[in-house]
Structures are given as C-alpha cells and as structure tokens.
Amino acid sequence: MSDGTAVDTRPTKIMYVAEATAHGGRDGYVTSQDGQLELRVAMPHALGGDGNGTNPEQLFAAGFSACFHNALVLVGRRAGYDLSGSTVAAKVGIGPNKQRGYGLAVALSVSLPVLDQDLASKLVDAAHEVCPYSNATRGNIDVTVLLG
C-alpha cells in the first residue's frame, strides 16, 4: 500500500508443506522428505569453498524464479494473455550486513517477448503482489525486478 500501512500477506490456509533437512550445513547435503531432492551442498568459490555442490543461494534463486514465473503466468492468464516463451531468471547475492550477520539481495530478470513494455510492466507488478516469495521478502531484503 502506498500509505505505508503494512499488508498482511500470511496464508489464511496452508495447502501444502515442503519438508527438507540439511546435513552438515554449507558443507554437506540436503534432502527432501519425499525423496525428490538430494543434493550436495558446498560453499561457493567466492566464499572460500570448493564449489563442488549447490548452495543455499542457488536453491533460493531457483525457488524464487520458478515461483515468480508461475505468478506471472497466472496473472497473465487471468488478464487473457498467453505468456508462452516468457522467462524469469533470479540472481541472489549474499554479503555482510550492519548487524554483524549476513543478508541477501535478489534481482529478478523477466523476459516477456510477446508483450509491449507497458503491459509487461503491469503484469510484472501484479505478479510481484501474488508471488509468495515476493510477499515473504518484501520489506526484508532488496528485490529488484528488471524487465527486458
């Protein structure tokens, strides 16, 4: 809301629960309860690790981009548009914050090649309101949405 009032984006009903377990933190592996996910996790080279595995930032980027793209397709369909050929790429950065911890920043790059810029921008804004990742991160981390 433009008046600065906080909007409650918590779910009114839980429809699905994902479960995953980390073994060894950033130098181990992650598994999902249903067996669909079993990945080696490693510290990336940029943070002093061997880079021989995925990392939480890549997993967050994958989840955010997939979720945002689905929200975009949903709002496009509701508005009567076929968004075939559209893509959403996410970059997730990590670095120290002022509280002696670490923080994240996200850049989403959206490609809607079949739509004009004004319409694409409206659909992206609407998707940003629908997407659970957008709602979870709003006001907590910097999320930039680039339309290209």
JSON list of C-alpha atoms in Angstrom, two decimals:
[
{"chain": "A", "resi": 1, "resn": "MET", "atom": "CA", "xyz": [0.00, 0.00, 0.00]},
{"chain": "A", "resi": 2, "resn": "SER", "atom": "CA", "xyz": [1.26, 3.43, -0.81]},
{"chain": "A", "resi": 3, "resn": "ASP", "atom": "CA", "xyz": [0.20, 4.92, 2.55]},
{"chain": "A", "resi": 4, "resn": "GLY", "atom": "CA", "xyz": [2.86, 2.91, 4.39]},
{"chain": "A", "resi": 5, "resn": "THR", "atom": "CA", "xyz": [0.36, 0.58, 6.07]},
{"chain": "A", "resi": 6, "resn": "ALA", "atom": "CA", "xyz": [1.68, -2.96, 6.36]},
{"chain": "A", "resi": 7, "resn": "VAL", "atom": "CA", "xyz": [-0.25, -5.52, 4.36]},
{"chain": "A", "resi": 8, "resn": "ASP", "atom": "CA", "xyz": [-0.83, -8.92, 5.94]},
{"chain": "A", "resi": 9, "resn": "THR", "atom": "CA", "xyz": [0.35, -11.49, 3.39]},
{"chain": "A", "resi": 10, "resn": "ARG", "atom": "CA", "xyz": [0.27, -14.53, 5.69]},
{"chain": "A", "resi": 11, "resn": "PRO", "atom": "CA", "xyz": [-1.69, -17.52, 4.35]},
{"chain": "A", "resi": 12, "resn": "THR", "atom": "CA", "xyz": [-5.22, -17.99, 5.62]},
{"chain": "A", "resi": 13, "resn": "LYS", "atom": "CA", "xyz": [-4.99, -21.73, 4.91]},
{"chain": "A", "resi": 14, "resn": "ILE", "atom": "CA", "xyz": [-1.93, -23.98, 4.45]},
{"chain": "A", "resi": 15, "resn": "MET", "atom": "CA", "xyz": [-2.42, -26.01, 1.25]},
{"chain": "A", "resi": 16, "resn": "TYR", "atom": "CA", "xyz": [0.99, -27.69, 1.03]},
{"chain": "A", "resi": 17, "resn": "VAL", "atom": "CA", "xyz": [4.03, -28.11, 3.28]},
{"chain": "A", "resi": 18, "resn": "ALA", "atom": "CA", "xyz": [7.50, -28.77, 1.87]},
{"chain": "A", "resi": 19, "resn": "GLU", "atom": "CA", "xyz": [9.99, -30.52, 4.13]},
{"chain": "A", "resi": 20, "resn": "ALA", "atom": "CA", "xyz": [13.75, -30.53, 3.70]},
{"chain": "A", "resi": 21, "resn": "THR", "atom": "CA", "xyz": [16.64, -31.38, 6.00]},
{"chain": "A", "resi": 22, "resn": "ALA", "atom": "CA", "xyz": [20.20, -30.08, 5.92]},
{"chain": "A", "resi": 23, "resn": "HIS", "atom": "CA", "xyz": [23.02, -32.40, 6.96]},
{"chain": "A", "resi": 24, "resn": "GLY", "atom": "CA", "xyz": [26.31, -30.58, 7.55]},
{"chain": "A", "resi": 25, "resn": "GLY", "atom": "CA", "xyz": [25.21, -27.02, 6.78]},
{"chain": "A", "resi": 26, "resn": "ARG", "atom": "CA", "xyz": [27.05, -25.43, 3.86]},
{"chain": "A", "resi": 27, "resn": "ASP", "atom": "CA", "xyz": [29.40, -28.40, 3.59]},
{"chain": "A", "resi": 28, "resn": "GLY", "atom": "CA", "xyz": [27.10, -31.40, 3.46]},
{"chain": "A", "resi": 29, "resn": "TYR", "atom": "CA", "xyz": [23.88, -32.28, 1.70]},
{"chain": "A", "resi": 30, "resn": "VAL", "atom": "CA", "xyz": [20.17, -31.52, 1.69]},
{"chain": "A", "resi": 31, "resn": "THR", "atom": "CA", "xyz": [17.28, -33.92, 1.28]},
{"chain": "A", "resi": 32, "resn": "SER", "atom": "CA", "xyz": [13.55, -33.56, 0.96]},
{"chain": "A", "resi": 33, "resn": "GLN", "atom": "CA", "xyz": [11.13, -35.67, 2.95]},
{"chain": "A", "resi": 34, "resn": "ASP", "atom": "CA", "xyz": [9.57, -37.09, -0.24]},
{"chain": "A", "resi": 35, "resn": "GLY", "atom": "CA", "xyz": [12.94, -38.14, -1.73]},
{"chain": "A", "resi": 36, "resn": "GLN", "atom": "CA", "xyz": [12.66, -35.78, -4.72]},
{"chain": "A", "resi": 37, "resn": "LEU", "atom": "CA", "xyz": [15.65, -33.73, -3.58]},
{"chain": "A", "resi": 38, "resn": "GLU", "atom": "CA", "xyz": [19.07, -34.98, -2.57]},
{"chain": "A", "resi": 39, "resn": "LEU", "atom": "CA", "xyz": [21.86, -32.53, -3.32]},
{"chain": "A", "resi": 40, "resn": "ARG", "atom": "CA", "xyz": [25.42, -31.97, -2.20]},
{"chain": "A", "resi": 41, "resn": "VAL", "atom": "CA", "xyz": [25.86, -28.54, -0.66]},
{"chain": "A", "resi": 42, "resn": "ALA", "atom": "CA", "xyz": [29.19, -26.75, -0.76]},
{"chain": "A", "resi": 43, "resn": "MET", "atom": "CA", "xyz": [30.49, -23.30, -0.04]},
{"chain": "A", "resi": 44, "resn": "PRO", "atom": "CA", "xyz": [30.95, -21.45, -3.36]},
{"chain": "A", "resi": 45, "resn": "HIS", "atom": "CA", "xyz": [34.45, -20.50, -4.53]},
{"chain": "A", "resi": 46, "resn": "ALA", "atom": "CA", "xyz": [33.65, -16.81, -3.95]},
{"chain": "A", "resi": 47, "resn": "LEU", "atom": "CA", "xyz": [33.13, -17.53, -0.25]},
{"chain": "A", "resi": 48, "resn": "GLY", "atom": "CA", "xyz": [36.25, -19.66, 0.13]},
{"chain": "A", "resi": 49, "resn": "GLY", "atom": "CA", "xyz": [34.79, -23.09, -0.59]},
{"chain": "A", "resi": 50, "resn": "ASP", "atom": "CA", "xyz": [35.47, -25.74, -3.18]},
{"chain": "A", "resi": 51, "resn": "GLY", "atom": "CA", "xyz": [32.25, -25.05, -5.08]},
{"chain": "A", "resi": 52, "resn": "ASN", "atom": "CA", "xyz": [31.64, -28.77, -5.59]},
{"chain": "A", "resi": 53, "resn": "GLY", "atom": "CA", "xyz": [27.92, -28.63, -4.93]},
{"chain": "A", "resi": 54, "resn": "THR", "atom": "CA", "xyz": [24.95, -26.35, -4.96]},
{"chain": "A", "resi": 55, "resn": "ASN", "atom": "CA", "xyz": [24.44, -23.75, -2.23]},
{"chain": "A", "resi": 56, "resn": "PRO", "atom": "CA", "xyz": [21.51, -22.15, -0.42]},
{"chain": "A", "resi": 57, "resn": "GLU", "atom": "CA", "xyz": [21.65, -19.04, -2.62]},
{"chain": "A", "resi": 58, "resn": "GLN", "atom": "CA", "xyz": [21.29, -21.13, -5.80]},
{"chain": "A", "resi": 59, "resn": "LEU", "atom": "CA", "xyz": [18.39, -23.03, -4.27]},
{"chain": "A", "resi": 60, "resn": "PHE", "atom": "CA", "xyz": [16.73, -19.74, -3.25]},
{"chain": "A", "resi": 61, "resn": "ALA", "atom": "CA", "xyz": [17.27, -18.34, -6.77]},
{"chain": "A", "resi": 62, "resn": "ALA", "atom": "CA", "xyz": [15.72, -21.45, -8.31]},
{"chain": "A", "resi": 63, "resn": "GLY", "atom": "CA", "xyz": [12.72, -21.32, -5.99]},
{"chain": "A", "resi": 64, "resn": "PHE", "atom": "CA", "xyz": [12.14, -17.58, -6.36]},
{"chain": "A", "resi": 65, "resn": "SER", "atom": "CA", "xyz": [12.44, -17.62, -10.17]},
{"chain": "A", "resi": 66, "resn": "ALA", "atom": "CA", "xyz": [10.09, -20.61, -10.55]},
{"chain": "A", "resi": 67, "resn": "CYS", "atom": "CA", "xyz": [7.55, -19.18, -8.12]},
{"chain": "A", "resi": 68, "resn": "PHE", "atom": "CA", "xyz": [7.63, -15.67, -9.63]},
{"chain": "A", "resi": 69, "resn": "HIS", "atom": "CA", "xyz": [7.30, -17.11, -13.14]},
{"chain": "A", "resi": 70, "resn": "ASN", "atom": "CA", "xyz": [4.28, -19.13, -12.08]},
{"chain": "A", "resi": 71, "resn": "ALA", "atom": "CA", "xyz": [2.70, -16.00, -10.54]},
{"chain": "A", "resi": 72, "resn": "LEU", "atom": "CA", "xyz": [3.41, -14.12, -13.78]},
{"chain": "A", "resi": 73, "resn": "VAL", "atom": "CA", "xyz": [1.76, -16.82, -15.91]},
{"chain": "A", "resi": 74, "resn": "LEU", "atom": "CA", "xyz": [-1.21, -16.85, -13.52]},
{"chain": "A", "resi": 75, "resn": "VAL", "atom": "CA", "xyz": [-1.82, -13.08, -13.67]},
{"chain": "A", "resi": 76, "resn": "GLY", "atom": "CA", "xyz": [-1.24, -13.14, -17.43]},
{"chain": "A", "resi": 77, "resn": "ARG", "atom": "CA", "xyz": [-3.82, -15.89, -17.90]},
{"chain": "A", "resi": 78, "resn": "ARG", "atom": "CA", "xyz": [-6.30, -14.04, -15.64]},
{"chain": "A", "resi": 79, "resn": "ALA", "atom": "CA", "xyz": [-5.85, -10.98, -17.86]},
{"chain": "A", "resi": 80, "resn": "GLY", "atom": "CA", "xyz": [-6.31, -13.06, -21.03]},
{"chain": "A", "resi": 81, "resn": "TYR", "atom": "CA", "xyz": [-2.68, -13.29, -22.19]},
{"chain": "A", "resi": 82, "resn": "ASP", "atom": "CA", "xyz": [-0.65, -16.34, -23.17]},
{"chain": "A", "resi": 83, "resn": "LEU", "atom": "CA", "xyz": [2.85, -15.86, -21.77]},
{"chain": "A", "resi": 84, "resn": "SER", "atom": "CA", "xyz": [4.44, -18.77, -23.63]},
{"chain": "A", "resi": 85, "resn": "GLY", "atom": "CA", "xyz": [8.13, -18.08, -24.17]},
{"chain": "A", "resi": 86, "resn": "SER", "atom": "CA", "xyz": [8.42, -15.90, -21.08]},
{"chain": "A", "resi": 87, "resn": "THR", "atom": "CA", "xyz": [11.22, -16.50, -18.58]},
{"chain": "A", "resi": 88, "resn": "VAL", "atom": "CA", "xyz": [12.29, -15.33, -15.14]},
{"chain": "A", "resi": 89, "resn": "ALA", "atom": "CA", "xyz": [15.92, -15.53, -14.04]},
{"chain": "A", "resi": 90, "resn": "ALA", "atom": "CA", "xyz": [16.98, -14.81, -10.47]},
{"chain": "A", "resi": 91, "resn": "LYS", "atom": "CA", "xyz": [20.30, -13.67, -9.05]},
{"chain": "A", "resi": 92, "resn": "VAL", "atom": "CA", "xyz": [20.70, -13.98, -5.29]},
{"chain": "A", "resi": 93, "resn": "GLY", "atom": "CA", "xyz": [23.58, -12.16, -3.66]},
{"chain": "A", "resi": 94, "resn": "ILE", "atom": "CA", "xyz": [24.86, -12.66, -0.13]},
{"chain": "A", "resi": 95, "resn": "GLY", "atom": "CA", "xyz": [27.06, -10.40, 1.94]},
{"chain": "A", "resi": 96, "resn": "PRO", "atom": "CA", "xyz": [27.66, -8.99, 5.40]},
{"chain": "A", "resi": 97, "resn": "ASN", "atom": "CA", "xyz": [25.07, -6.68, 6.93]},
{"chain": "A", "resi": 98, "resn": "LYS", "atom": "CA", "xyz": [25.40, -3.93, 9.54]},
{"chain": "A", "resi": 99, "resn": "GLN", "atom": "CA", "xyz": [24.32, -6.24, 12.40]},
{"chain": "A", "resi": 100, "resn": "ARG", "atom": "CA", "xyz": [27.41, -8.50, 12.06]},
{"chain": "A", "resi": 101, "resn": "GLY", "atom": "CA", "xyz": [25.35, -11.11, 10.26]},
{"chain": "A", "resi": 102, "resn": "TYR", "atom": "CA", "xyz": [24.64, -11.72, 6.60]},
{"chain": "A", "resi": 103, "resn": "GLY", "atom": "CA", "xyz": [21.91, -10.54, 4.26]},
{"chain": "A", "resi": 104, "resn": "LEU", "atom": "CA", "xyz": [20.56, -11.32, 0.83]},
{"chain": "A", "resi": 105, "resn": "ALA", "atom": "CA", "xyz": [19.67, -9.25, -2.22]},
{"chain": "A", "resi": 106, "resn": "VAL", "atom": "CA", "xyz": [17.69, -10.51, -5.21]},
{"chain": "A", "resi": 107, "resn": "ALA", "atom": "CA", "xyz": [17.50, -9.36, -8.83]},
{"chain": "A", "resi": 108, "resn": "LEU", "atom": "CA", "xyz": [14.79, -10.91, -10.99]},
{"chain": "A", "resi": 109, "resn": "SER", "atom": "CA", "xyz": [15.14, -10.56, -14.77]},
{"chain": "A", "resi": 110, "resn": "VAL", "atom": "CA", "xyz": [11.83, -11.04, -16.55]},
{"chain": "A", "resi": 111, "resn": "SER", "atom": "CA", "xyz": [11.52, -11.61, -20.28]},
{"chain": "A", "resi": 112, "resn": "LEU", "atom": "CA", "xyz": [8.08, -11.18, -21.87]},
{"chain": "A", "resi": 113, "resn": "PRO", "atom": "CA", "xyz": [8.98, -11.03, -25.57]},
{"chain": "A", "resi": 114, "resn": "VAL", "atom": "CA", "xyz": [5.43, -11.03, -26.95]},
{"chain": "A", "resi": 115, "resn": "LEU", "atom": "CA", "xyz": [4.10, -8.06, -24.94]},
{"chain": "A", "resi": 116, "resn": "ASP", "atom": "CA", "xyz": [4.69, -4.32, -25.17]},
{"chain": "A", "resi": 117, "resn": "GLN", "atom": "CA", "xyz": [6.64, -2.72, -22.32]},
{"chain": "A", "resi": 118, "resn": "ASP", "atom": "CA", "xyz": [3.67, -1.05, -20.57]},
{"chain": "A", "resi": 119, "resn": "LEU", "atom": "CA", "xyz": [1.54, -4.19, -20.46]},
{"chain": "A", "resi": 120, "resn": "ALA", "atom": "CA", "xyz": [4.52, -6.33, -19.44]},
{"chain": "A", "resi": 121, "resn": "SER", "atom": "CA", "xyz": [5.29, -3.91, -16.60]},
{"chain": "A", "resi": 122, "resn": "LYS", "atom": "CA", "xyz": [1.70, -4.10, -15.31]},
{"chain": "A", "resi": 123, "resn": "LEU", "atom": "CA", "xyz": [1.74, -7.90, -15.34]},
{"chain": "A", "resi": 124, "resn": "VAL", "atom": "CA", "xyz": [5.12, -7.98, -13.57]},
{"chain": "A", "resi": 125, "resn": "ASP", "atom": "CA", "xyz": [3.81, -5.62, -10.88]},
{"chain": "A", "resi": 126, "resn": "ALA", "atom": "CA", "xyz": [0.74, -7.82, -10.42]},
{"chain": "A", "resi": 127, "resn": "ALA", "atom": "CA", "xyz": [2.90, -10.97, -10.22]},
{"chain": "A", "resi": 128, "resn": "HIS", "atom": "CA", "xyz": [5.06, -9.28, -7.56]},
{"chain": "A", "resi": 129, "resn": "GLU", "atom": "CA", "xyz": [1.91, -8.88, -5.42]},
{"chain": "A", "resi": 130, "resn": "VAL", "atom": "CA", "xyz": [0.81, -12.52, -5.94]},
{"chain": "A", "resi": 131, "resn": "CYS", "atom": "CA", "xyz": [4.13, -14.38, -5.62]},
{"chain": "A", "resi": 132, "resn": "PRO", "atom": "CA", "xyz": [4.68, -15.93, -2.15]},
{"chain": "A", "resi": 133, "resn": "TYR", "atom": "CA", "xyz": [8.44, -15.32, -2.38]},
{"chain": "A", "resi": 134, "resn": "SER", "atom": "CA", "xyz": [7.82, -11.65, -3.17]},
{"chain": "A", "resi": 135, "resn": "ASN", "atom": "CA", "xyz": [5.42, -11.41, -0.25]},
{"chain": "A", "resi": 136, "resn": "ALA", "atom": "CA", "xyz": [7.87, -13.16, 2.10]},
{"chain": "A", "resi": 137, "resn": "THR", "atom": "CA", "xyz": [10.81, -10.95, 1.16]},
{"chain": "A", "resi": 138, "resn": "ARG", "atom": "CA", "xyz": [9.03, -7.59, 0.81]},
{"chain": "A", "resi": 139, "resn": "GLY", "atom": "CA", "xyz": [10.46, -5.15, 3.32]},
{"chain": "A", "resi": 140, "resn": "ASN", "atom": "CA", "xyz": [13.11, -7.66, 4.44]},
{"chain": "A", "resi": 141, "resn": "ILE", "atom": "CA", "xyz": [15.59, -7.74, 1.57]},
{"chain": "A", "resi": 142, "resn": "ASP", "atom": "CA", "xyz": [16.17, -5.72, -1.58]},
{"chain": "A", "resi": 143, "resn": "VAL", "atom": "CA", "xyz": [14.38, -7.28, -4.55]},
{"chain": "A", "resi": 144, "resn": "THR", "atom": "CA", "xyz": [14.88, -5.62, -7.91]},
{"chain": "A", "resi": 145, "resn": "VAL", "atom": "CA", "xyz": [12.72, -6.66, -10.85]},
{"chain": "A", "resi": 146, "resn": "LEU", "atom": "CA", "xyz": [14.20, -5.93, -14.27]},
{"chain": "A", "resi": 147, "resn": "LEU", "atom": "CA", "xyz": [12.04, -6.20, -17.35]},
{"chain": "A", "resi": 148, "resn": "GLY", "atom": "CA", "xyz": [13.96, -6.91, -20.51]}
]
